[in-house]
């Protein structure tokens, strides 16, 4: 039987129905409507995503979960990936750029991220993400509305026009406090950089500590008019 094709109107109705409900309800809807192979959770191993890993594997232990390895991740990010894999018996699907760091330096000059971070993100994130979503009908993300203006109007469920598939944001209405309450209550492994003033963690060269009172995403691409890598635009 062919999978159902959802219209934007139908997705909007689902989103309204799930608004205000616990994130697990959105995850159950995904599992019930997209099975095992047709959807995947995008995991960057930040606080939001590790909480979603815990929720999802409790609902569907064999659900697909992928991550983007830019070759520039913190060692602490790899450590929490290994801790989650051991804790939940999950095999995370890795997607990485076709271009090595050395090849990128030859083609664009050394440390491209210092000069053209959008181009670097395109090579090392957007291209691998496009590959990871190929063949899927839906993807699940850990974005929250209060993270940035670009995410403020994100629905629980909607159509991702950029990548042409259904996008589910189960914790979109949660606050950072909600996320951490869940992590602590469920003893979820998390990136230890969060304990050292790194609320938002990306690639090592483009992520710095955030001091008290600063915007939580101020540590991403500091010095540039850039707050998103392009995955969620």
JSON list of C-alpha atoms in Angstrom, two decimals:
[
{"chain": "A", "resi": 1, "resn": "UNK", "atom": "CA", "xyz": [0.00, 0.00, 0.00]},
{"chain": "A", "resi": 2, "resn": "UNK", "atom": "CA", "xyz": [1.37, 3.42, -0.98]},
{"chain": "A", "resi": 3, "resn": "UNK", "atom": "CA", "xyz": [2.03, 5.85, 1.83]},
{"chain": "A", "resi": 4, "resn": "UNK", "atom": "CA", "xyz": [-0.53, 8.61, 2.24]},
{"chain": "A", "resi": 5, "resn": "UNK", "atom": "CA", "xyz": [0.27, 11.93, 0.58]},
{"chain": "A", "resi": 6, "resn": "UNK", "atom": "CA", "xyz": [-0.48, 14.74, 3.01]},
{"chain": "A", "resi": 7, "resn": "UNK", "atom": "CA", "xyz": [-1.78, 18.09, 1.84]},
{"chain": "A", "resi": 8, "resn": "UNK", "atom": "CA", "xyz": [-0.64, 21.28, 3.55]},
{"chain": "A", "resi": 9, "resn": "UNK", "atom": "CA", "xyz": [-4.20, 21.79, 4.79]},
{"chain": "A", "resi": 10, "resn": "UNK", "atom": "CA", "xyz": [-4.25, 18.35, 6.40]},
{"chain": "A", "resi": 11, "resn": "UNK", "atom": "CA", "xyz": [-0.85, 18.93, 7.99]},
{"chain": "A", "resi": 12, "resn": "UNK", "atom": "CA", "xyz": [-2.09, 22.24, 9.36]},
{"chain": "A", "resi": 13, "resn": "UNK", "atom": "CA", "xyz": [-5.06, 20.50, 10.95]},
{"chain": "A", "resi": 14, "resn": "UNK", "atom": "CA", "xyz": [-2.77, 17.89, 12.51]},
{"chain": "A", "resi": 15, "resn": "UNK", "atom": "CA", "xyz": [-0.51, 20.63, 13.83]},
{"chain": "A", "resi": 16, "resn": "UNK", "atom": "CA", "xyz": [-3.44, 22.45, 15.45]},
{"chain": "A", "resi": 17, "resn": "UNK", "atom": "CA", "xyz": [-4.57, 19.21, 17.03]},
{"chain": "A", "resi": 18, "resn": "UNK", "atom": "CA", "xyz": [-1.11, 18.51, 18.46]},
{"chain": "A", "resi": 19, "resn": "UNK", "atom": "CA", "xyz": [-0.45, 22.09, 19.61]},
{"chain": "A", "resi": 20, "resn": "UNK", "atom": "CA", "xyz": [-0.19, 22.17, 23.39]},
{"chain": "A", "resi": 21, "resn": "UNK", "atom": "CA", "xyz": [0.07, 18.40, 23.75]},
{"chain": "A", "resi": 22, "resn": "UNK", "atom": "CA", "xyz": [3.10, 16.54, 25.01]},
{"chain": "A", "resi": 23, "resn": "UNK", "atom": "CA", "xyz": [5.88, 15.98, 22.45]},
{"chain": "A", "resi": 24, "resn": "UNK", "atom": "CA", "xyz": [5.34, 12.23, 22.63]},
{"chain": "A", "resi": 25, "resn": "UNK", "atom": "CA", "xyz": [1.96, 12.71, 20.95]},
{"chain": "A", "resi": 26, "resn": "UNK", "atom": "CA", "xyz": [3.63, 14.23, 17.90]},
{"chain": "A", "resi": 27, "resn": "UNK", "atom": "CA", "xyz": [6.16, 11.40, 17.83]},
{"chain": "A", "resi": 28, "resn": "UNK", "atom": "CA", "xyz": [3.40, 8.80, 18.06]},
{"chain": "A", "resi": 29, "resn": "UNK", "atom": "CA", "xyz": [1.66, 10.49, 15.13]},
{"chain": "A", "resi": 30, "resn": "UNK", "atom": "CA", "xyz": [4.86, 10.25, 13.09]},
{"chain": "A", "resi": 31, "resn": "UNK", "atom": "CA", "xyz": [5.36, 6.57, 13.91]},
{"chain": "A", "resi": 32, "resn": "UNK", "atom": "CA", "xyz": [1.75, 5.71, 13.16]},
{"chain": "A", "resi": 33, "resn": "UNK", "atom": "CA", "xyz": [1.74, 7.53, 9.82]},
{"chain": "A", "resi": 34, "resn": "UNK", "atom": "CA", "xyz": [5.27, 7.00, 8.51]},
{"chain": "A", "resi": 35, "resn": "UNK", "atom": "CA", "xyz": [6.35, 3.62, 9.87]},
{"chain": "A", "resi": 36, "resn": "UNK", "atom": "CA", "xyz": [10.05, 2.91, 10.31]},
{"chain": "A", "resi": 37, "resn": "UNK", "atom": "CA", "xyz": [11.79, 3.61, 7.01]},
{"chain": "A", "resi": 38, "resn": "UNK", "atom": "CA", "xyz": [9.94, 6.72, 5.83]},
{"chain": "A", "resi": 39, "resn": "UNK", "atom": "CA", "xyz": [10.99, 9.12, 8.58]},
{"chain": "A", "resi": 40, "resn": "UNK", "atom": "CA", "xyz": [14.10, 9.92, 10.58]},
{"chain": "A", "resi": 41, "resn": "UNK", "atom": "CA", "xyz": [15.07, 12.10, 13.53]},
{"chain": "A", "resi": 42, "resn": "UNK", "atom": "CA", "xyz": [17.81, 14.63, 12.80]},
{"chain": "A", "resi": 43, "resn": "UNK", "atom": "CA", "xyz": [20.15, 14.64, 15.80]},
{"chain": "A", "resi": 44, "resn": "UNK", "atom": "CA", "xyz": [22.87, 17.21, 16.40]},
{"chain": "A", "resi": 45, "resn": "UNK", "atom": "CA", "xyz": [23.40, 15.88, 19.95]},
{"chain": "A", "resi": 46, "resn": "UNK", "atom": "CA", "xyz": [22.39, 19.15, 21.56]},
{"chain": "A", "resi": 47, "resn": "UNK", "atom": "CA", "xyz": [20.09, 19.19, 24.59]},
{"chain": "A", "resi": 48, "resn": "UNK", "atom": "CA", "xyz": [16.88, 19.27, 22.54]},
{"chain": "A", "resi": 49, "resn": "UNK", "atom": "CA", "xyz": [17.91, 16.36, 20.34]},
{"chain": "A", "resi": 50, "resn": "UNK", "atom": "CA", "xyz": [19.12, 14.05, 23.11]},
{"chain": "A", "resi": 51, "resn": "UNK", "atom": "CA", "xyz": [15.75, 14.55, 24.83]},
{"chain": "A", "resi": 52, "resn": "UNK", "atom": "CA", "xyz": [14.00, 13.58, 21.58]},
{"chain": "A", "resi": 53, "resn": "UNK", "atom": "CA", "xyz": [16.20, 10.50, 21.21]},
{"chain": "A", "resi": 54, "resn": "UNK", "atom": "CA", "xyz": [15.05, 9.36, 24.66]},
{"chain": "A", "resi": 55, "resn": "UNK", "atom": "CA", "xyz": [11.39, 9.98, 23.80]},
{"chain": "A", "resi": 56, "resn": "UNK", "atom": "CA", "xyz": [11.53, 8.37, 20.37]},
{"chain": "A", "resi": 57, "resn": "UNK", "atom": "CA", "xyz": [13.30, 5.14, 21.29]},
{"chain": "A", "resi": 58, "resn": "UNK", "atom": "CA", "xyz": [10.80, 4.63, 24.11]},
{"chain": "A", "resi": 59, "resn": "UNK", "atom": "CA", "xyz": [8.04, 4.75, 21.50]},
{"chain": "A", "resi": 60, "resn": "UNK", "atom": "CA", "xyz": [9.84, 2.99, 18.65]},
{"chain": "A", "resi": 61, "resn": "UNK", "atom": "CA", "xyz": [13.21, 1.46, 19.56]},
{"chain": "A", "resi": 62, "resn": "UNK", "atom": "CA", "xyz": [14.16, 0.81, 15.93]},
{"chain": "A", "resi": 63, "resn": "UNK", "atom": "CA", "xyz": [13.36, 4.30, 14.64]},
{"chain": "A", "resi": 64, "resn": "UNK", "atom": "CA", "xyz": [15.90, 5.84, 12.27]},
{"chain": "A", "resi": 65, "resn": "UNK", "atom": "CA", "xyz": [18.11, 8.61, 13.67]},
{"chain": "A", "resi": 66, "resn": "UNK", "atom": "CA", "xyz": [20.77, 10.41, 11.64]},
{"chain": "A", "resi": 67, "resn": "UNK", "atom": "CA", "xyz": [23.43, 13.02, 12.24]},
{"chain": "A", "resi": 68, "resn": "UNK", "atom": "CA", "xyz": [25.63, 15.26, 10.11]},
{"chain": "A", "resi": 69, "resn": "UNK", "atom": "CA", "xyz": [29.36, 14.86, 10.67]},
{"chain": "A", "resi": 70, "resn": "UNK", "atom": "CA", "xyz": [31.08, 17.94, 9.27]},
{"chain": "A", "resi": 71, "resn": "UNK", "atom": "CA", "xyz": [34.53, 16.67, 10.35]},
{"chain": "A", "resi": 72, "resn": "UNK", "atom": "CA", "xyz": [34.61, 19.71, 12.62]},
{"chain": "A", "resi": 73, "resn": "UNK", "atom": "CA", "xyz": [32.51, 18.51, 15.56]},
{"chain": "A", "resi": 74, "resn": "UNK", "atom": "CA", "xyz": [33.72, 18.81, 19.14]},
{"chain": "A", "resi": 75, "resn": "UNK", "atom": "CA", "xyz": [35.11, 15.64, 20.71]},
{"chain": "A", "resi": 76, "resn": "UNK", "atom": "CA", "xyz": [32.42, 16.07, 23.38]},
{"chain": "A", "resi": 77, "resn": "UNK", "atom": "CA", "xyz": [29.78, 15.76, 20.67]},
{"chain": "A", "resi": 78, "resn": "UNK", "atom": "CA", "xyz": [31.22, 12.42, 19.58]},
{"chain": "A", "resi": 79, "resn": "UNK", "atom": "CA", "xyz": [31.35, 11.37, 23.23]},
{"chain": "A", "resi": 80, "resn": "UNK", "atom": "CA", "xyz": [27.65, 12.00, 23.84]},
{"chain": "A", "resi": 81, "resn": "UNK", "atom": "CA", "xyz": [26.84, 10.21, 20.56]},
{"chain": "A", "resi": 82, "resn": "UNK", "atom": "CA", "xyz": [28.68, 7.14, 21.84]},
{"chain": "A", "resi": 83, "resn": "UNK", "atom": "CA", "xyz": [26.99, 7.41, 25.25]},
{"chain": "A", "resi": 84, "resn": "UNK", "atom": "CA", "xyz": [23.53, 7.57, 23.65]},
{"chain": "A", "resi": 85, "resn": "UNK", "atom": "CA", "xyz": [24.30, 4.67, 21.32]},
{"chain": "A", "resi": 86, "resn": "UNK", "atom": "CA", "xyz": [25.32, 2.54, 24.29]},
{"chain": "A", "resi": 87, "resn": "UNK", "atom": "CA", "xyz": [22.43, 3.64, 26.50]},
{"chain": "A", "resi": 88, "resn": "UNK", "atom": "CA", "xyz": [19.67, 3.08, 23.93]},
{"chain": "A", "resi": 89, "resn": "UNK", "atom": "CA", "xyz": [21.27, 0.49, 21.61]},
{"chain": "A", "resi": 90, "resn": "UNK", "atom": "CA", "xyz": [20.87, 2.95, 18.73]},
{"chain": "A", "resi": 91, "resn": "UNK", "atom": "CA", "xyz": [22.92, 2.97, 15.54]},
{"chain": "A", "resi": 92, "resn": "UNK", "atom": "CA", "xyz": [23.08, 6.57, 14.40]},
{"chain": "A", "resi": 93, "resn": "UNK", "atom": "CA", "xyz": [23.23, 7.00, 10.63]},
{"chain": "A", "resi": 94, "resn": "UNK", "atom": "CA", "xyz": [26.16, 9.22, 9.67]},
{"chain": "A", "resi": 95, "resn": "UNK", "atom": "CA", "xyz": [26.08, 11.60, 6.74]},
{"chain": "A", "resi": 96, "resn": "UNK", "atom": "CA", "xyz": [29.09, 13.72, 5.90]},
{"chain": "A", "resi": 97, "resn": "UNK", "atom": "CA", "xyz": [30.41, 15.98, 3.16]},
{"chain": "A", "resi": 98, "resn": "UNK", "atom": "CA", "xyz": [31.90, 14.47, 0.01]},
{"chain": "A", "resi": 99, "resn": "UNK", "atom": "CA", "xyz": [34.66, 17.09, 0.25]},
{"chain": "A", "resi": 100, "resn": "UNK", "atom": "CA", "xyz": [37.42, 16.60, 2.81]},
{"chain": "A", "resi": 101, "resn": "UNK", "atom": "CA", "xyz": [38.74, 19.54, 4.80]},
{"chain": "A", "resi": 102, "resn": "UNK", "atom": "CA", "xyz": [41.93, 19.37, 2.77]},
{"chain": "A", "resi": 103, "resn": "UNK", "atom": "CA", "xyz": [40.06, 19.41, -0.54]},
{"chain": "A", "resi": 104, "resn": "UNK", "atom": "CA", "xyz": [37.92, 22.32, 0.62]},
{"chain": "A", "resi": 105, "resn": "UNK", "atom": "CA", "xyz": [41.04, 24.27, 1.57]},
{"chain": "A", "resi": 106, "resn": "UNK", "atom": "CA", "xyz": [42.56, 23.68, -1.86]},
{"chain": "A", "resi": 107, "resn": "UNK", "atom": "CA", "xyz": [39.36, 24.76, -3.62]},
{"chain": "A", "resi": 108, "resn": "UNK", "atom": "CA", "xyz": [38.40, 27.72, -1.43]},
{"chain": "A", "resi": 109, "resn": "UNK", "atom": "CA", "xyz": [41.42, 28.59, 0.68]},
{"chain": "A", "resi": 110, "resn": "UNK", "atom": "CA", "xyz": [42.21, 27.64, 4.29]},
{"chain": "A", "resi": 111, "resn": "UNK", "atom": "CA", "xyz": [39.59, 27.89, 7.02]},
{"chain": "A", "resi": 112, "resn": "UNK", "atom": "CA", "xyz": [36.68, 28.78, 4.78]},
{"chain": "A", "resi": 113, "resn": "UNK", "atom": "CA", "xyz": [34.41, 29.10, 7.82]},
{"chain": "A", "resi": 114, "resn": "UNK", "atom": "CA", "xyz": [36.30, 32.22, 8.92]},
{"chain": "A", "resi": 115, "resn": "UNK", "atom": "CA", "xyz": [35.60, 34.03, 5.64]},
{"chain": "A", "resi": 116, "resn": "UNK", "atom": "CA", "xyz": [32.45, 32.54, 4.11]},
{"chain": "A", "resi": 117, "resn": "UNK", "atom": "CA", "xyz": [30.56, 30.55, 6.75]},
{"chain": "A", "resi": 118, "resn": "UNK", "atom": "CA", "xyz": [27.46, 30.23, 4.55]},
{"chain": "A", "resi": 119, "resn": "UNK", "atom": "CA", "xyz": [29.50, 28.52, 1.84]},
{"chain": "A", "resi": 120, "resn": "UNK", "atom": "CA", "xyz": [31.14, 26.26, 4.41]},
{"chain": "A", "resi": 121, "resn": "UNK", "atom": "CA", "xyz": [27.74, 25.28, 5.87]},
{"chain": "A", "resi": 122, "resn": "UNK", "atom": "CA", "xyz": [26.50, 24.61, 2.36]},
{"chain": "A", "resi": 123, "resn": "UNK", "atom": "CA", "xyz": [29.34, 22.20, 1.65]},
{"chain": "A", "resi": 124, "resn": "UNK", "atom": "CA", "xyz": [29.55, 20.50, 5.01]},
{"chain": "A", "resi": 125, "resn": "UNK", "atom": "CA", "xyz": [25.89, 20.61, 6.18]},
{"chain": "A", "resi": 126, "resn": "UNK", "atom": "CA", "xyz": [23.31, 21.36, 3.51]},
{"chain": "A", "resi": 127, "resn": "UNK", "atom": "CA", "xyz": [24.63, 18.93, 0.90]},
{"chain": "A", "resi": 128, "resn": "UNK", "atom": "CA", "xyz": [24.85, 16.04, 3.42]},
{"chain": "A", "resi": 129, "resn": "UNK", "atom": "CA", "xyz": [21.42, 16.93, 4.82]},
{"chain": "A", "resi": 130, "resn": "UNK", "atom": "CA", "xyz": [19.91, 16.80, 1.35]},
{"chain": "A", "resi": 131, "resn": "UNK", "atom": "CA", "xyz": [21.39, 13.33, 0.94]},
{"chain": "A", "resi": 132, "resn": "UNK", "atom": "CA", "xyz": [20.14, 12.20, 4.35]},
{"chain": "A", "resi": 133, "resn": "UNK", "atom": "CA", "xyz": [16.57, 13.30, 3.58]},
{"chain": "A", "resi": 134, "resn": "UNK", "atom": "CA", "xyz": [16.54, 11.73, 0.14]},
{"chain": "A", "resi": 135, "resn": "UNK", "atom": "CA", "xyz": [13.88, 9.02, 0.00]},
{"chain": "A", "resi": 136, "resn": "UNK", "atom": "CA", "xyz": [12.25, 10.05, 3.28]},
{"chain": "A", "resi": 137, "resn": "UNK", "atom": "CA", "xyz": [8.66, 11.21, 3.59]},
{"chain": "A", "resi": 138, "resn": "UNK", "atom": "CA", "xyz": [9.19, 13.08, 6.87]},
{"chain": "A", "resi": 139, "resn": "UNK", "atom": "CA", "xyz": [11.86, 14.26, 9.27]},
{"chain": "A", "resi": 140, "resn": "UNK", "atom": "CA", "xyz": [11.77, 15.13, 12.97]},
{"chain": "A", "resi": 141, "resn": "UNK", "atom": "CA", "xyz": [13.75, 18.03, 14.43]},
{"chain": "A", "resi": 142, "resn": "UNK", "atom": "CA", "xyz": [14.45, 19.54, 17.82]},
{"chain": "A", "resi": 143, "resn": "UNK", "atom": "CA", "xyz": [13.88, 23.19, 16.98]},
{"chain": "A", "resi": 144, "resn": "UNK", "atom": "CA", "xyz": [12.08, 25.48, 19.44]},
{"chain": "A", "resi": 145, "resn": "UNK", "atom": "CA", "xyz": [10.22, 28.69, 18.70]},
{"chain": "A", "resi": 146, "resn": "UNK", "atom": "CA", "xyz": [12.13, 30.75, 21.23]},
{"chain": "A", "resi": 147, "resn": "UNK", "atom": "CA", "xyz": [15.55, 29.89, 19.81]},
{"chain": "A", "resi": 148, "resn": "UNK", "atom": "CA", "xyz": [15.57, 32.53, 17.09]},
{"chain": "A", "resi": 149, "resn": "UNK", "atom": "CA", "xyz": [13.24, 34.83, 15.13]},
{"chain": "A", "resi": 150, "resn": "UNK", "atom": "CA", "xyz": [13.49, 32.50, 12.13]},
{"chain": "A", "resi": 151, "resn": "UNK", "atom": "CA", "xyz": [11.91, 29.73, 14.21]},
{"chain": "A", "resi": 152, "resn": "UNK", "atom": "CA", "xyz": [9.29, 31.77, 16.05]},
{"chain": "A", "resi": 153, "resn": "UNK", "atom": "CA", "xyz": [6.37, 30.67, 13.87]},
{"chain": "A", "resi": 154, "resn": "UNK", "atom": "CA", "xyz": [7.34, 27.05, 13.37]},
{"chain": "A", "resi": 155, "resn": "UNK", "atom": "CA", "xyz": [4.38, 24.64, 13.56]},
{"chain": "A", "resi": 156, "resn": "UNK", "atom": "CA", "xyz": [4.35, 21.29, 15.31]},
{"chain": "A", "resi": 157, "resn": "UNK", "atom": "CA", "xyz": [3.75, 19.67, 11.94]},
{"chain": "A", "resi": 158, "resn": "UNK", "atom": "CA", "xyz": [4.11, 21.27, 8.53]},
{"chain": "A", "resi": 159, "resn": "UNK", "atom": "CA", "xyz": [5.39, 20.99, 4.99]},
{"chain": "A", "resi": 160, "resn": "UNK", "atom": "CA", "xyz": [9.09, 21.63, 4.49]},
{"chain": "A", "resi": 161, "resn": "UNK", "atom": "CA", "xyz": [9.11, 23.45, 1.16]},
{"chain": "A", "resi": 162, "resn": "UNK", "atom": "CA", "xyz": [12.90, 23.55, 0.97]},
{"chain": "A", "resi": 163, "resn": "UNK", "atom": "CA", "xyz": [13.37, 19.79, 1.19]},
{"chain": "A", "resi": 164, "resn": "UNK", "atom": "CA", "xyz": [9.91, 18.72, -0.04]},
{"chain": "A", "resi": 165, "resn": "UNK", "atom": "CA", "xyz": [8.77, 16.52, 2.84]},
{"chain": "A", "resi": 166, "resn": "UNK", "atom": "CA", "xyz": [6.81, 16.67, 6.08]},
{"chain": "A", "resi": 167, "resn": "UNK", "atom": "CA", "xyz": [8.61, 18.27, 9.01]},
{"chain": "A", "resi": 168, "resn": "UNK", "atom": "CA", "xyz": [7.72, 17.53, 12.63]},
{"chain": "A", "resi": 169, "resn": "UNK", "atom": "CA", "xyz": [8.90, 19.69, 15.53]},
{"chain": "A", "resi": 170, "resn": "UNK", "atom": "CA", "xyz": [7.63, 17.91, 18.68]},
{"chain": "A", "resi": 171, "resn": "UNK", "atom": "CA", "xyz": [9.19, 20.28, 21.26]},
{"chain": "A", "resi": 172, "resn": "UNK", "atom": "CA", "xyz": [8.65, 23.48, 19.29]},
{"chain": "A", "resi": 173, "resn": "UNK", "atom": "CA", "xyz": [6.73, 25.18, 22.11]},
{"chain": "A", "resi": 174, "resn": "UNK", "atom": "CA", "xyz": [9.11, 24.07, 24.88]},
{"chain": "A", "resi": 175, "resn": "UNK", "atom": "CA", "xyz": [11.52, 26.39, 26.65]},
{"chain": "A", "resi": 176, "resn": "UNK", "atom": "CA", "xyz": [15.12, 25.56, 27.48]},
{"chain": "A", "resi": 177, "resn": "UNK", "atom": "CA", "xyz": [13.96, 24.93, 31.06]},
{"chain": "A", "resi": 178, "resn": "UNK", "atom": "CA", "xyz": [11.45, 22.35, 29.81]},
{"chain": "A", "resi": 179, "resn": "UNK", "atom": "CA", "xyz": [14.21, 20.57, 27.91]},
{"chain": "A", "resi": 180, "resn": "UNK", "atom": "CA", "xyz": [16.53, 20.42, 30.88]},
{"chain": "A", "resi": 181, "resn": "UNK", "atom": "CA", "xyz": [13.77, 19.33, 33.23]},
{"chain": "A", "resi": 182, "resn": "UNK", "atom": "CA", "xyz": [13.15, 16.38, 30.90]},
{"chain": "A", "resi": 183, "resn": "UNK", "atom": "CA", "xyz": [16.85, 15.52, 30.62]},
{"chain": "A", "resi": 184, "resn": "UNK", "atom": "CA", "xyz": [17.31, 15.51, 34.38]},
{"chain": "A", "resi": 185, "resn": "UNK", "atom": "CA", "xyz": [14.09, 13.62, 35.11]},
{"chain": "A", "resi": 186, "resn": "UNK", "atom": "CA", "xyz": [14.99, 10.89, 32.63]},
{"chain": "A", "resi": 187, "resn": "UNK", "atom": "CA", "xyz": [18.76, 10.86, 33.23]},
{"chain": "A", "resi": 188, "resn": "UNK", "atom": "CA", "xyz": [19.48, 11.41, 29.54]},
{"chain": "A", "resi": 189, "resn": "UNK", "atom": "CA", "xyz": [23.17, 11.62, 28.55]},
{"chain": "A", "resi": 190, "resn": "UNK", "atom": "CA", "xyz": [24.01, 15.10, 27.26]},
{"chain": "A", "resi": 191, "resn": "UNK", "atom": "CA", "xyz": [26.91, 17.06, 25.84]},
{"chain": "A", "resi": 192, "resn": "UNK", "atom": "CA", "xyz": [29.15, 18.14, 28.73]},
{"chain": "A", "resi": 193, "resn": "UNK", "atom": "CA", "xyz": [29.89, 21.41, 26.90]},
{"chain": "A", "resi": 194, "resn": "UNK", "atom": "CA", "xyz": [26.46, 22.55, 28.08]},
{"chain": "A", "resi": 195, "resn": "UNK", "atom": "CA", "xyz": [27.92, 22.68, 31.59]},
{"chain": "A", "resi": 196, "resn": "UNK", "atom": "CA", "xyz": [30.60, 25.09, 30.35]},
{"chain": "A", "resi": 197, "resn": "UNK", "atom": "CA", "xyz": [28.42, 27.87, 28.90]},
{"chain": "A", "resi": 198, "resn": "UNK", "atom": "CA", "xyz": [27.79, 26.34, 25.49]},
{"chain": "A", "resi": 199, "resn": "UNK", "atom": "CA", "xyz": [23.99, 26.42, 25.16]},
{"chain": "A", "resi": 200, "resn": "UNK", "atom": "CA", "xyz": [24.06, 25.92, 21.37]},
{"chain": "A", "resi": 201, "resn": "UNK", "atom": "CA", "xyz": [26.72, 23.62, 19.95]},
{"chain": "A", "resi": 202, "resn": "UNK", "atom": "CA", "xyz": [27.75, 23.31, 16.32]},
{"chain": "A", "resi": 203, "resn": "UNK", "atom": "CA", "xyz": [31.15, 22.96, 14.68]},
{"chain": "A", "resi": 204, "resn": "UNK", "atom": "CA", "xyz": [34.13, 23.65, 16.91]},
{"chain": "A", "resi": 205, "resn": "UNK", "atom": "CA", "xyz": [35.59, 26.61, 14.93]},
{"chain": "A", "resi": 206, "resn": "UNK", "atom": "CA", "xyz": [32.20, 28.38, 14.77]},
{"chain": "A", "resi": 207, "resn": "UNK", "atom": "CA", "xyz": [31.02, 27.88, 18.36]},
{"chain": "A", "resi": 208, "resn": "UNK", "atom": "CA", "xyz": [32.12, 29.84, 21.40]},
{"chain": "A", "resi": 209, "resn": "UNK", "atom": "CA", "xyz": [31.08, 30.12, 25.01]},
{"chain": "A", "resi": 210, "resn": "UNK", "atom": "CA", "xyz": [28.10, 32.34, 25.83]},
{"chain": "A", "resi": 211, "resn": "UNK", "atom": "CA", "xyz": [28.33, 34.54, 28.87]},
{"chain": "A", "resi": 212, "resn": "UNK", "atom": "CA", "xyz": [25.41, 35.13, 31.28]},
{"chain": "A", "resi": 213, "resn": "UNK", "atom": "CA", "xyz": [22.92, 37.60, 29.83]},
{"chain": "A", "resi": 214, "resn": "UNK", "atom": "CA", "xyz": [23.89, 36.95, 26.20]},
{"chain": "A", "resi": 215, "resn": "UNK", "atom": "CA", "xyz": [21.53, 35.44, 23.66]},
{"chain": "A", "resi": 216, "resn": "UNK", "atom": "CA", "xyz": [21.87, 31.62, 23.80]},
{"chain": "A", "resi": 217, "resn": "UNK", "atom": "CA", "xyz": [22.77, 31.55, 20.09]},
{"chain": "A", "resi": 218, "resn": "UNK", "atom": "CA", "xyz": [25.34, 34.35, 20.39]},
{"chain": "A", "resi": 219, "resn": "UNK", "atom": "CA", "xyz": [28.06, 31.72, 20.43]},
{"chain": "A", "resi": 220, "resn": "UNK", "atom": "CA", "xyz": [27.28, 30.56, 16.90]},
{"chain": "A", "resi": 221, "resn": "UNK", "atom": "CA", "xyz": [29.17, 32.24, 14.05]},
{"chain": "A", "resi": 222, "resn": "UNK", "atom": "CA", "xyz": [30.26, 35.12, 16.29]},
{"chain": "A", "resi": 223, "resn": "UNK", "atom": "CA", "xyz": [31.21, 38.18, 14.29]},
{"chain": "A", "resi": 224, "resn": "UNK", "atom": "CA", "xyz": [28.87, 37.37, 11.39]},
{"chain": "A", "resi": 225, "resn": "UNK", "atom": "CA", "xyz": [25.27, 38.36, 10.70]},
{"chain": "A", "resi": 226, "resn": "UNK", "atom": "CA", "xyz": [24.40, 34.68, 10.80]},
{"chain": "A", "resi": 227, "resn": "UNK", "atom": "CA", "xyz": [22.26, 32.72, 13.25]},
{"chain": "A", "resi": 228, "resn": "UNK", "atom": "CA", "xyz": [21.23, 29.73, 11.12]},
{"chain": "A", "resi": 229, "resn": "UNK", "atom": "CA", "xyz": [23.24, 27.23, 9.11]},
{"chain": "A", "resi": 230, "resn": "UNK", "atom": "CA", "xyz": [20.41, 26.84, 6.59]},
{"chain": "A", "resi": 231, "resn": "UNK", "atom": "CA", "xyz": [18.96, 23.54, 7.72]},
{"chain": "A", "resi": 232, "resn": "UNK", "atom": "CA", "xyz": [15.77, 25.11, 9.02]},
{"chain": "A", "resi": 233, "resn": "UNK", "atom": "CA", "xyz": [15.13, 28.03, 6.66]}
]
